[in-house]
GROMACS .gro file of C-alpha atoms in nm:
model
  150
    1MET     CA    1  16.393  14.613   6.556
    2GLU     CA    2  16.065  14.690   6.375
    3VAL     CA    3  15.981  14.317   6.366
    4LYS     CA    4  16.037  14.276   6.742
    5LYS     CA    5  15.816  14.576   6.812
    6ARG     CA    6  15.542  14.441   6.586
    7VAL     CA    7  15.553  14.094   6.748
    8LYS     CA    8  15.544  14.246   7.097
    9GLU     CA    9  15.236  14.455   7.006
   10LEU     CA   10  15.056  14.150   6.865
   11ILE     CA   11  15.132  13.946   7.177
   12GLU     CA   12  15.001  14.226   7.402
   13ILE     CA   13  14.680  14.250   7.199
   14PHE     CA   14  14.636  13.871   7.210
   15GLU     CA   15  14.694  13.852   7.587
   16THR     CA   16  14.429  14.114   7.660
   17SER     CA   17  14.174  13.970   7.418
   18GLY     CA   18  13.922  13.694   7.481
   19LEU     CA   19  14.071  13.488   7.199
   20SER     CA   20  14.220  13.145   7.261
   21GLU     CA   21  14.411  13.124   6.930
   22MET     CA   22  14.549  13.374   6.684
   23GLU     CA   23  14.750  13.350   6.360
   24PHE     CA   24  14.911  13.644   6.186
   25GLU     CA   25  15.108  13.655   5.862
   26ALA     CA   26  15.238  13.962   5.680
   27ASP     CA   27  15.557  14.073   5.507
   28GLY     CA   28  15.728  13.737   5.559
   29LEU     CA   29  15.641  13.731   5.930
   30LYS     CA   30  15.430  13.437   6.049
   31LEU     CA   31  15.310  13.425   6.408
   32LYS     CA   32  15.081  13.169   6.576
   33LEU     CA   33  14.969  13.221   6.936
   34LYS     CA   34  14.757  12.982   7.142
   35LYS     CA   35  14.626  12.995   7.499
   36THR     CA   36  14.572  12.667   7.678
   37CYS     CA   37  14.260  12.593   7.878
   38ALA     CA   38  14.281  12.479   8.237
   39ASP     CA   39  14.018  12.212   8.165
   40THR     CA   40  14.149  11.991   7.884
   41SER     CA   41  13.848  11.759   7.895
   42SER     CA   42  13.648  12.003   7.683
   43ASP     CA   43  13.699  12.111   7.325
   44MET     CA   44  13.565  12.453   7.416
   45CYS     CA   45  13.724  12.713   7.639
   46GLU     CA   46  13.474  12.903   7.847
   47ALA     CA   47  13.480  13.269   7.760
   48VAL     CA   48  13.618  13.451   8.062
   49PRO     CA   49  13.537  13.817   8.102
   50SER     CA   50  13.817  14.063   8.150
   51ARG     CA   51  13.610  14.214   8.428
   52PRO     CA   52  13.487  14.019   8.732
   53ASN     CA   53  13.129  14.014   8.608
   54ALA     CA   54  13.012  13.975   8.247
   55VAL     CA   55  12.682  14.138   8.328
   56SER     CA   56  12.641  14.509   8.376
   57LYS     CA   57  12.361  14.744   8.456
   58ALA     CA   58  12.256  14.990   8.189
   59VAL     CA   59  12.350  15.351   8.250
   60LYS     CA   60  12.051  15.556   8.360
   61THR     CA   61  11.936  15.783   8.081
   62GLU     CA   62  11.823  16.138   8.139
   63SER     CA   63  11.488  16.085   7.969
   64LYS     CA   64  11.247  15.872   8.171
   65THR     CA   65  11.099  15.569   7.995
   66GLU     CA   66  10.822  15.333   8.101
   67GLU     CA   67  11.074  15.104   8.267
   68ASP     CA   68  11.354  15.237   8.479
   69GLU     CA   69  11.660  15.175   8.258
   70SER     CA   70  11.891  15.137   8.558
   71SER     CA   71  11.715  14.814   8.660
   72LYS     CA   72  11.792  14.635   8.332
   73GLU     CA   73  12.071  14.380   8.320
   74TYR     CA   74  12.246  14.252   8.011
   75ILE     CA   75  12.458  13.959   7.905
   76LYS     CA   76  12.734  14.109   7.692
   77SER     CA   77  12.974  13.978   7.432
   78LEU     CA   78  13.315  13.895   7.577
   79LEU     CA   79  13.492  13.919   7.242
   80VAL     CA   80  13.455  14.033   6.882
   81GLY     CA   81  13.312  13.773   6.645
   82THR     CA   82  13.012  13.616   6.475
   83LEU     CA   83  12.717  13.538   6.702
   84TYR     CA   84  12.538  13.203   6.675
   85LEU     CA   85  12.219  13.163   6.876
   86ALA     CA   86  12.194  12.788   6.800
   87PRO     CA   87  12.447  12.502   6.791
   88ASN     CA   88  12.395  12.468   6.413
   89PRO     CA   89  12.158  12.611   6.149
   90GLU     CA   90  11.911  12.320   6.177
   91SER     CA   91  11.891  12.326   6.559
   92LYS     CA   92  11.666  12.521   6.791
   93PRO     CA   93  11.827  12.825   6.959
   94PHE     CA   94  12.004  12.773   7.292
   95VAL     CA   95  11.758  13.017   7.457
   96LYS     CA   96  11.455  13.221   7.358
   97VAL     CA   97  11.260  13.504   7.519
   98GLY     CA   98  11.113  13.373   7.843
   99SER     CA   99  11.367  13.091   7.880
  100LYS     CA  100  11.484  13.014   8.232
  101VAL     CA  101  11.859  12.955   8.215
  102LYS     CA  102  12.065  12.796   8.491
  103GLU     CA  103  12.411  12.919   8.582
  104GLY     CA  104  12.671  12.764   8.352
  105GLU     CA  105  12.431  12.677   8.068
  106THR     CA  106  12.537  12.781   7.718
  107MET     CA  107  12.341  13.081   7.589
  108CYS     CA  108  12.513  13.129   7.253
  109ILE     CA  109  12.838  13.078   7.064
  110ILE     CA  110  13.071  13.350   6.939
  111GLU     CA  111  13.304  13.249   6.658
  112ALA     CA  112  13.634  13.436   6.655
  113MET     CA  113  13.916  13.336   6.421
  114LYS     CA  114  13.752  12.999   6.350
  115MET     CA  115  13.735  12.920   6.722
  116MET     CA  116  13.391  12.856   6.873
  117ASN     CA  117  13.357  13.019   7.217
  118GLU     CA  118  13.056  12.936   7.431
  119LEU     CA  119  12.898  13.218   7.629
  120LYS     CA  120  12.760  13.068   7.949
  121ALA     CA  121  12.507  13.212   8.192
  122PRO     CA  122  12.691  13.371   8.487
  123TYR     CA  123  12.395  13.302   8.721
  124ASN     CA  124  12.033  13.174   8.711
  125LEU     CA  125  11.831  13.408   8.491
  126VAL     CA  126  11.529  13.460   8.267
  127VAL     CA  127  11.579  13.595   7.914
  128LYS     CA  128  11.369  13.912   7.874
  129ASN     CA  129  11.484  14.012   7.525
  130ILE     CA  130  11.729  13.898   7.257
  131LEU     CA  131  11.901  14.207   7.121
  132GLN     CA  132  12.104  14.054   6.835
  133ASN     CA  133  12.025  13.823   6.545
  134ASP     CA  134  12.182  13.490   6.456
  135GLY     CA  135  12.488  13.550   6.237
  136ASP     CA  136  12.538  13.910   6.350
  137MET     CA  137  12.887  14.044   6.407
  138VAL     CA  138  12.919  14.147   6.771
  139GLU     CA  139  13.171  14.376   6.934
  140PHE     CA  140  13.339  14.336   7.269
  141ASP     CA  141  13.103  14.443   7.550
  142GLN     CA  142  12.800  14.464   7.316
  143ASN     CA  143  12.462  14.373   7.470
  144ILE     CA  144  12.331  14.038   7.346
  145TYR     CA  145  12.055  13.952   7.594
  146GLU     CA  146  11.845  14.155   7.834
  147VAL     CA  147  11.799  13.936   8.139
  148GLU     CA  148  11.652  13.923   8.487
  149ARG     CA  149  11.803  13.730   8.777
  150CYS     CA  150  11.593  13.454   8.928
   0.00000   0.00000   0.00000
């Protein structure tokens, strides 16, 4: 019964995560889970947020700053993994501060369990600030870019 409970927990975690593939092996138990993409013409699955909108407004802080914090918008990580700001180490970054990005354009890649997941712009925007560095580990819902709609 312990094995069934463990497998069920792993499946539940996988289903609620942003991962498209997962392998687990321990104590003689080997489990491989894979989600299929609706669009099979692409090698990449688009990262889909668990909430309707991947962008959120910052919570207003009690201390006033020069800019009103509540007006800032962020592009957040949709899963846990390694952040890559460029397609490969020799390439230019996908975006930089001041870049105008069209809806659907790739902004970065997050590697999770050897799967490369593109993070795409949810709408037309301008990058105001890049909050993480290339190669950083990012958490789910962690701010990556400060942006402004255009």
